[in-house]
Amino acid sequence: MKQLILGVIMSWWSAEVQAQALWTMQRCMQYAVLHNHEAKRAELELDNSQANKTAAVGRFLPEVGARIGAQYNFGRAIAPETNIYTDVSTFNNVYSLSASLPVFDGFSRLYALKAAKASVLMGHQAFRQKQNQTALAVLQAFVNVAYYEGTVRMAGEKVEETTLLVRQTRVLEEVGRKSAADVAQVESQQAEADYELTRQQNLLASALLELKKEMNYPLTDSLRLTINEVTARDRRDYGSLPTSRNLVPELLAAQYQMQASRHEWHQARAALYPSLSLSAGLNTTYFHTLHSDDGQSFRSQLKNNMGEYVGITLSIPLFNRLQTVTSIRKAKNNYRIACENYEQKQLELEKLSREAWQDWQGYLKQTEQMEHKVEADSLAYQLTRRQFEEGLSTAIDLHTTSSQLLKSKATLLQCRLMAIVKGYLIRYYRGEQIWE
């Protein structure tokens, strides 16, 4: 009992430590990949594809079956020994063992196996695609949390500044350097800052809830994030425009789908050819008239009634109401559809990869420009505040420069975060595993 209680306490303590540990962006993506429902469904679908491949391999093996039957006859029936009607009660026992092996079926089994192998490869890529899509969704949700944490921090700083400014303005009013209207305007700015802080806090809570949902993380548990690595400027160089799009799981899945459809088309055409199969087996019977001591023993009847057979079957398709022709036509159309999907996917990835590259470069340039703008707006705000304290500017001028500075800081943070997101997209379009 003590060991059980100790185990429960240790489990609870380890879970509490895990909840209190800091979660990086990479750790959030790895957790989501392992616990996301869509990724789990893709893994189960991959297992179904592997099971289909095993079934396709099994079609090359012989089929073996055994049968045991027992029959009790009473009243008027046919006796198995004499094959004439009798009115006595009898017991009949049948044993049989059979085996069959297809020799030629127009290579239908071969094409089915190739299609199953292609489906397994497609399942692997579909699983990777779900993992990457999950990681990208968590990345976007994490970046949103990082952005709103930054805006909450900025709004908190704004509240502190306006609170201090209200105190200074009231002191200046007492000495006659500011009017009651100036105090009212500054207090209005303080109320606006409090409102903006509350709004940003609500947006942060919603973003954190969305992140937990994408991760499939318990919504009631705490999730402490570290965003230093995200808010820091991303200086990695991704080289030139990504050209390895053939390694993207999304495109590879479409390619393997095309291969599987081609093999299924060939498998459908195999129904036009004759099929040849071998069969062999043995059977024996036991017969006994009830309430009678006559007849052979069980062992002797099994030996004497034993029969073996070997057979070969040739099946030639002649006419099956156009079912084969229809199947071939549908399979061919499915193959052409898969080819069209593959070409369309290539074009889409080409466009998306170029967009990601251009956006990444654009956000890097915007980040540099916004850094200079934040410096200029910060200097303008400091000068305006100094002038306001000396009575050379109004509270409206101070509010305008303060709002402009806050907007510039938020835009700078957004540009930095979007540059990171686009950088991960570039890695994805290069075929890299972004969540590892």
Coordinates of C-alpha atoms in Angstrom, one line a residue:
M1 CA 0.0 0.0 0.0
K2 CA 2.8 2.4 0.8
Q3 CA 4.5 1.6 -2.5
L4 CA 1.3 2.4 -4.3
I5 CA 0.9 5.7 -2.6
L6 CA 4.5 6.5 -3.2
G7 CA 4.1 5.7 -6.9
V8 CA 1.1 7.9 -7.2
I9 CA 2.9 10.8 -5.5
M10 CA 5.9 10.4 -7.7
S11 CA 3.7 10.3 -10.9
W12 CA 1.9 13.5 -9.7
W13 CA 5.2 15.2 -8.9
S14 CA 6.8 14.3 -12.3
A15 CA 3.6 15.6 -14.1
E16 CA 3.8 18.8 -12.0
V17 CA 7.5 19.3 -12.9
Q18 CA 6.7 18.7 -16.5
A19 CA 3.9 21.3 -16.4
Q20 CA 6.2 23.8 -14.6
A21 CA 9.1 23.3 -17.0
L22 CA 9.6 25.9 -19.7
W23 CA 8.4 24.9 -23.2
T24 CA 10.4 26.0 -26.2
M25 CA 8.9 26.3 -29.6
Q26 CA 10.7 23.1 -30.8
R27 CA 9.5 21.2 -27.8
C28 CA 5.9 22.3 -28.4
M29 CA 6.1 21.1 -32.0
Q30 CA 7.6 17.7 -30.9
Y31 CA 4.8 17.3 -28.3
A32 CA 2.1 18.1 -30.9
V33 CA 3.5 15.6 -33.5
L34 CA 3.3 12.8 -30.9
H35 CA -0.1 13.7 -29.5
N36 CA -2.1 15.4 -32.3
H37 CA -5.2 13.5 -33.4
E38 CA -4.6 14.0 -37.2
A39 CA -1.1 12.7 -36.9
K40 CA -2.3 9.6 -35.0
R41 CA -5.0 9.0 -37.7
A42 CA -2.3 9.2 -40.4
E43 CA -0.2 6.7 -38.5
L44 CA -3.1 4.3 -38.3
E45 CA -3.8 4.7 -42.0
L46 CA -0.2 3.9 -42.6
D47 CA -0.6 0.7 -40.6
N48 CA -3.6 -0.2 -42.8
S49 CA -1.5 0.2 -45.9
Q50 CA 1.2 -2.1 -44.5
A51 CA -1.6 -4.6 -43.7
N52 CA -2.7 -4.4 -47.3
K53 CA 0.8 -5.0 -48.5
T54 CA 1.0 -8.1 -46.3
A55 CA -2.3 -9.4 -47.8
A56 CA -0.9 -8.8 -51.3
V57 CA 2.2 -10.9 -50.4
G58 CA -0.1 -13.6 -49.0
R59 CA -1.9 -14.0 -52.4
F60 CA 1.3 -15.7 -53.7
L61 CA 1.1 -18.4 -51.1
P62 CA -1.1 -21.6 -51.4
E63 CA -4.5 -21.6 -49.8
V64 CA -4.9 -24.6 -47.4
G65 CA -8.1 -25.6 -45.7
A66 CA -9.5 -28.5 -43.6
R67 CA -13.1 -29.5 -43.0
I68 CA -14.7 -31.8 -40.5
G69 CA -18.4 -32.6 -40.8
A70 CA -20.8 -34.8 -38.7
Q71 CA -24.3 -35.8 -39.6
Y72 CA -26.9 -37.8 -37.7
N73 CA -29.7 -39.3 -39.8
F74 CA -32.9 -40.7 -38.4
G75 CA -36.0 -41.8 -40.2
R76 CA -35.9 -42.4 -44.0
A77 CA -32.6 -41.4 -45.5
I78 CA -29.9 -42.6 -48.0
A79 CA -27.2 -44.8 -46.5
P80 CA -23.7 -43.8 -47.7
E81 CA -22.5 -47.4 -47.9
T82 CA -25.3 -48.7 -50.2
N83 CA -26.6 -45.4 -51.6
I84 CA -30.2 -46.7 -51.1
Y85 CA -33.0 -45.5 -48.9
T86 CA -33.2 -46.9 -45.4
D87 CA -35.2 -46.2 -42.3
V88 CA -32.5 -46.8 -39.6
S89 CA -30.7 -44.2 -37.7
T90 CA -27.1 -43.6 -38.9
F91 CA -24.1 -41.4 -38.0
N92 CA -21.8 -40.1 -40.8
N93 CA -18.5 -38.3 -40.3
V94 CA -16.5 -36.6 -43.1
Y95 CA -12.8 -35.3 -43.0
S96 CA -11.2 -33.4 -45.8
L97 CA -8.0 -31.5 -46.5
S98 CA -7.5 -29.3 -49.6
A99 CA -4.9 -26.9 -51.0
S100 CA -5.0 -24.6 -54.1
L101 CA -2.3 -22.5 -55.7
P102 CA -2.9 -20.0 -58.5
V103 CA -0.2 -20.4 -61.2
F104 CA -1.1 -17.6 -63.6
D105 CA -3.6 -14.8 -63.3
G106 CA -2.4 -12.3 -65.9
F107 CA 0.1 -10.9 -63.4
S108 CA -2.8 -9.5 -61.3
R109 CA -1.1 -10.5 -58.0
L110 CA 2.2 -8.9 -59.1
Y111 CA 0.6 -5.6 -59.9
A112 CA -1.5 -5.7 -56.7
L113 CA 1.7 -6.2 -54.7
K114 CA 3.4 -3.2 -56.5
A115 CA 0.3 -1.1 -55.9
A116 CA 0.4 -2.1 -52.2
K117 CA 4.1 -1.2 -51.9
A118 CA 3.4 2.2 -53.5
S119 CA 0.5 2.7 -51.1
V120 CA 2.8 2.0 -48.1
L121 CA 5.3 4.6 -49.4
M122 CA 2.5 7.0 -49.9
G123 CA 1.3 6.4 -46.4
H124 CA 4.8 7.2 -45.0
Q125 CA 4.8 10.5 -46.9
A126 CA 1.2 11.3 -45.8
F127 CA 2.2 10.6 -42.2
R128 CA 5.2 12.9 -42.6
Q129 CA 3.0 15.5 -44.2
K130 CA 0.6 15.4 -41.2
Q131 CA 3.5 15.7 -38.8
N132 CA 4.8 18.8 -40.7
Q133 CA 1.4 20.3 -41.0
T134 CA 0.9 19.8 -37.3
A135 CA 4.3 21.4 -36.5
L136 CA 3.5 24.4 -38.8
A137 CA 0.2 24.9 -37.1
V138 CA 1.8 24.8 -33.7
L139 CA 4.6 27.1 -35.0
Q140 CA 1.9 29.7 -36.0
A141 CA 0.1 29.4 -32.7
F142 CA 3.3 29.7 -30.7
V143 CA 4.3 32.8 -32.7
N144 CA 0.9 34.3 -32.0
V145 CA 1.4 33.7 -28.3
A146 CA 4.9 35.3 -28.6
Y147 CA 3.4 38.3 -30.4
Y148 CA 0.7 38.9 -27.8
E149 CA 3.1 38.4 -24.9
G150 CA 5.2 41.2 -26.5
T151 CA 2.1 43.4 -26.9
V152 CA 1.1 42.8 -23.3
R153 CA 4.6 43.7 -22.2
M154 CA 4.4 46.9 -24.3
A155 CA 1.0 47.7 -23.0
G156 CA 2.2 47.2 -19.4
E157 CA 5.1 49.6 -20.0
K158 CA 2.6 52.1 -21.4
V159 CA 0.5 51.8 -18.3
E160 CA 3.5 52.5 -16.1
E161 CA 4.5 55.5 -18.2
T162 CA 1.0 57.0 -18.2
T163 CA 0.7 56.5 -14.4
L164 CA 4.0 58.3 -13.8
L165 CA 2.9 61.0 -16.3
V166 CA -0.3 61.5 -14.4
R167 CA 1.5 62.1 -11.2
Q168 CA 3.9 64.5 -12.8
T169 CA 1.1 66.4 -14.5
R170 CA -0.8 66.8 -11.2
V171 CA 2.4 68.1 -9.5
L172 CA 2.8 70.6 -12.4
E173 CA -0.8 71.6 -12.0
E174 CA -0.3 72.4 -8.4
V175 CA 2.6 74.7 -9.2
G176 CA 0.6 76.3 -12.0
R177 CA 2.5 75.0 -15.0
K178 CA -0.4 72.7 -16.2
S179 CA -4.1 73.2 -16.4
A180 CA -6.9 71.0 -15.3
A181 CA -7.5 70.2 -19.0
D182 CA -4.0 68.8 -19.3
V183 CA -4.6 66.6 -16.3
A184 CA -7.8 65.3 -17.7
Q185 CA -6.2 64.5 -21.1
V186 CA -3.4 62.6 -19.4
E187 CA -5.8 60.7 -17.2
S188 CA -7.7 59.8 -20.4
Q189 CA -4.5 58.4 -21.8
Q190 CA -4.0 56.4 -18.7
A191 CA -7.5 54.9 -18.9
E192 CA -6.9 54.1 -22.6
A193 CA -3.6 52.3 -21.7
D194 CA -5.4 50.3 -19.0
Y195 CA -8.1 49.3 -21.5
E196 CA -5.4 48.3 -24.1
L197 CA -3.6 46.2 -21.5
T198 CA -6.8 44.3 -20.7
R199 CA -7.5 43.7 -24.3
Q200 CA -4.1 42.4 -25.1
Q201 CA -4.2 40.1 -22.1
N202 CA -7.5 38.6 -23.3
L203 CA -6.0 38.1 -26.8
L204 CA -3.0 36.4 -25.2
A205 CA -5.2 34.0 -23.2
S206 CA -7.1 33.1 -26.4
A207 CA -3.8 32.6 -28.3
L208 CA -2.5 30.3 -25.5
L209 CA -5.7 28.3 -25.6
E210 CA -5.4 27.9 -29.3
L211 CA -1.8 26.7 -28.9
K212 CA -2.9 24.1 -26.4
K213 CA -5.6 22.9 -28.8
E214 CA -3.1 22.5 -31.6
M215 CA -0.8 20.6 -29.4
N216 CA -3.6 18.4 -27.9
Y217 CA -2.3 19.6 -24.6
P218 CA -4.7 19.5 -21.5
L219 CA -6.5 22.8 -21.6
T220 CA -6.7 23.1 -17.8
D221 CA -3.0 22.5 -17.3
S222 CA -0.5 25.4 -17.1
L223 CA 1.9 25.9 -20.0
R224 CA 4.9 28.1 -19.4
L225 CA 6.6 29.2 -22.6
T226 CA 10.0 30.6 -23.3
I227 CA 9.9 33.1 -26.1
N228 CA 13.4 34.5 -26.0
E229 CA 14.5 32.4 -29.0
V230 CA 11.5 33.6 -30.9
T231 CA 11.5 37.3 -30.2
A232 CA 15.3 37.5 -30.9
R233 CA 16.1 38.5 -34.4
D234 CA 16.5 35.6 -36.8
R235 CA 19.8 36.0 -38.6
R236 CA 20.0 32.5 -40.2
D237 CA 20.9 32.5 -43.9
Y238 CA 18.8 30.1 -46.0
G239 CA 20.9 30.5 -49.0
S240 CA 19.1 30.7 -52.3
L241 CA 15.6 29.9 -53.5
P242 CA 14.7 26.3 -52.4
T243 CA 14.9 23.9 -55.3
S244 CA 14.5 20.5 -53.5
R245 CA 10.7 20.5 -53.7
N246 CA 10.8 16.9 -54.9
L247 CA 11.6 15.9 -51.3
V248 CA 8.4 17.6 -49.8
P249 CA 6.2 14.9 -48.4
E250 CA 3.1 16.4 -50.0
L251 CA 4.6 16.0 -53.5
L252 CA 6.1 12.6 -52.7
A253 CA 2.7 11.4 -51.6
A254 CA 1.1 12.5 -54.9
Q255 CA 3.9 10.8 -56.8
Y256 CA 3.4 7.5 -55.0
Q257 CA -0.4 7.8 -55.5
M258 CA 0.3 8.1 -59.2
Q259 CA 2.4 4.9 -59.1
A260 CA -0.2 3.0 -57.2
S261 CA -2.9 4.1 -59.7
R262 CA -0.8 2.9 -62.6
H263 CA -0.3 -0.5 -61.0
E264 CA -4.0 -0.7 -60.2
W265 CA -4.8 0.0 -63.9
H266 CA -2.5 -2.8 -65.0
Q267 CA -4.1 -5.0 -62.4
A268 CA -7.5 -4.3 -63.9
R269 CA -6.3 -5.2 -67.4
A270 CA -5.1 -8.5 -66.1
A271 CA -8.7 -9.6 -65.9
L272 CA -8.7 -10.0 -69.7
Y273 CA -6.2 -12.9 -69.5
P274 CA -7.0 -16.5 -68.7
S275 CA -6.1 -17.8 -65.2
L276 CA -4.5 -21.2 -64.3
S277 CA -4.6 -22.8 -60.9
L278 CA -3.6 -26.1 -59.3
S279 CA -5.5 -27.9 -56.6
A280 CA -5.0 -31.0 -54.5
G281 CA -6.6 -32.7 -51.5
L282 CA -7.6 -35.8 -49.7
N283 CA -10.8 -36.8 -47.9
T284 CA -12.2 -39.8 -46.0
T285 CA -15.5 -40.7 -44.2
Y286 CA -16.8 -42.8 -41.3
F287 CA -20.2 -44.4 -41.3
H288 CA -22.0 -46.2 -38.5
T289 CA -25.5 -47.6 -38.1
L290 CA -26.8 -46.8 -34.6
H291 CA -28.0 -49.6 -32.3
S292 CA -26.0 -52.1 -34.4
D293 CA -22.7 -53.8 -33.8
D294 CA -22.0 -54.5 -37.4
G295 CA -19.6 -52.4 -39.6
Q296 CA -15.9 -51.7 -39.7
S297 CA -14.0 -49.9 -37.0
F298 CA -13.3 -46.1 -37.1
R299 CA -9.6 -46.5 -38.0
S300 CA -10.2 -49.0 -40.8
Q301 CA -13.0 -46.9 -42.3
L302 CA -10.7 -43.8 -42.3
K303 CA -8.0 -45.8 -44.1
N304 CA -10.3 -47.7 -46.5
N305 CA -12.4 -44.6 -47.5
M306 CA -9.4 -42.4 -48.0
G307 CA -9.3 -40.6 -51.4
E308 CA -6.8 -38.2 -53.0
Y309 CA -7.1 -35.8 -55.9
V310 CA -5.0 -33.5 -58.0
G311 CA -6.6 -31.0 -60.4
I312 CA -5.8 -28.2 -62.7
T313 CA -8.2 -25.4 -63.6
L314 CA -8.0 -23.1 -66.6
S315 CA -10.5 -20.2 -66.5
I316 CA -11.0 -18.2 -69.7
P317 CA -12.9 -14.9 -69.5
L318 CA -15.5 -14.6 -72.3
F319 CA -18.2 -12.2 -71.3
N320 CA -19.1 -10.8 -67.9
R321 CA -21.5 -8.1 -68.9
L322 CA -18.8 -5.5 -69.6
Q323 CA -17.7 -5.4 -66.0
T324 CA -14.0 -5.9 -66.9
V325 CA -14.0 -3.2 -69.5
T326 CA -15.7 -0.8 -67.1
S327 CA -13.1 -1.5 -64.4
I328 CA -10.3 -0.9 -66.8
R329 CA -11.7 2.4 -67.9
K330 CA -12.2 3.6 -64.3
A331 CA -8.7 2.5 -63.3
K332 CA -7.2 4.3 -66.3
N333 CA -9.1 7.5 -65.5
N334 CA -7.9 7.2 -61.9
Y335 CA -4.4 7.0 -63.1
R336 CA -4.9 10.1 -65.3
I337 CA -6.4 11.9 -62.3
A338 CA -3.4 11.1 -60.2
C339 CA -1.1 12.4 -62.9
E340 CA -3.0 15.7 -63.0
N341 CA -2.9 16.0 -59.2
Y342 CA 0.8 15.4 -59.3
E343 CA 1.4 18.1 -61.9
Q344 CA -0.9 20.5 -60.0
K345 CA 0.9 19.8 -56.8
Q346 CA 4.2 20.6 -58.4
L347 CA 2.9 23.9 -59.6
E348 CA 1.4 24.8 -56.2
L349 CA 4.6 24.0 -54.4
E350 CA 6.6 26.0 -56.9
K351 CA 4.4 29.0 -56.2
L352 CA 4.3 28.6 -52.5
S353 CA 8.0 28.1 -52.1
R354 CA 8.7 31.2 -54.1
E355 CA 6.2 33.2 -52.1
A356 CA 7.8 32.0 -48.8
W357 CA 11.2 33.0 -50.1
Q358 CA 10.1 36.4 -51.2
D359 CA 8.1 37.0 -48.0
W360 CA 11.1 35.9 -45.9
Q361 CA 13.4 38.4 -47.7
G362 CA 10.7 41.1 -47.4
Y363 CA 10.2 40.6 -43.7
L364 CA 14.0 40.8 -43.1
K365 CA 14.1 44.1 -45.0
Q366 CA 11.0 45.4 -43.1
T367 CA 12.6 44.4 -39.8
E368 CA 15.7 46.5 -40.6
Q369 CA 13.5 49.4 -41.6
M370 CA 11.3 49.1 -38.5
E371 CA 14.3 49.0 -36.2
H372 CA 15.3 52.4 -37.5
K373 CA 11.8 53.7 -37.3
V374 CA 11.5 52.5 -33.7
E375 CA 14.7 54.4 -32.8
A376 CA 13.3 57.5 -34.5
D377 CA 9.9 57.2 -32.9
S378 CA 11.5 56.6 -29.5
L379 CA 13.6 59.8 -29.8
A380 CA 10.6 61.7 -31.0
Y381 CA 8.6 60.5 -28.0
Q382 CA 11.4 61.4 -25.5
L383 CA 11.7 64.9 -27.0
T384 CA 7.9 65.5 -27.0
R385 CA 7.6 64.3 -23.4
R386 CA 10.4 66.7 -22.4
Q387 CA 8.6 69.5 -24.2
F388 CA 5.4 68.6 -22.5
E389 CA 7.0 68.8 -19.1
E390 CA 8.4 72.2 -20.0
G391 CA 5.0 73.3 -21.4
L392 CA 6.1 73.5 -25.0
S393 CA 3.7 70.8 -26.3
T394 CA 0.2 69.5 -25.5
A395 CA -1.0 66.2 -24.1
I396 CA -2.4 65.5 -27.5
D397 CA 1.1 65.7 -29.1
L398 CA 2.4 63.5 -26.4
H399 CA -0.4 60.9 -27.0
T400 CA 0.3 61.0 -30.8
T401 CA 4.0 60.3 -30.5
S402 CA 3.4 57.6 -27.8
S403 CA 0.9 55.8 -29.9
Q404 CA 3.2 55.9 -32.9
L405 CA 6.0 54.5 -30.9
L406 CA 3.8 51.6 -29.5
K407 CA 2.6 50.8 -33.0
S408 CA 6.1 50.8 -34.4
K409 CA 7.3 48.4 -31.7
A410 CA 4.4 46.1 -32.4
T411 CA 5.1 46.1 -36.1
L412 CA 8.8 45.4 -35.5
L413 CA 7.9 42.4 -33.3
Q414 CA 5.4 41.1 -36.0
C415 CA 8.1 41.4 -38.7
R416 CA 10.6 39.5 -36.7
L417 CA 8.1 36.7 -35.9
M418 CA 6.9 36.5 -39.5
A419 CA 10.5 36.2 -40.7
I420 CA 10.9 33.2 -38.5
V421 CA 7.7 31.6 -39.7
K422 CA 8.7 32.1 -43.4
G423 CA 12.1 30.6 -42.6
Y424 CA 10.5 27.4 -41.3
L425 CA 8.3 27.3 -44.4
I426 CA 11.5 27.5 -46.6
R427 CA 12.9 24.6 -44.7
Y428 CA 9.7 22.7 -45.2
Y429 CA 9.7 23.3 -49.0
R430 CA 13.3 22.0 -49.0
G431 CA 12.0 18.7 -47.6
E432 CA 13.5 19.1 -44.1
Q433 CA 11.9 17.8 -41.0
I434 CA 11.1 21.0 -39.3
W435 CA 10.0 19.6 -35.9
E436 CA 13.1 17.6 -35.1

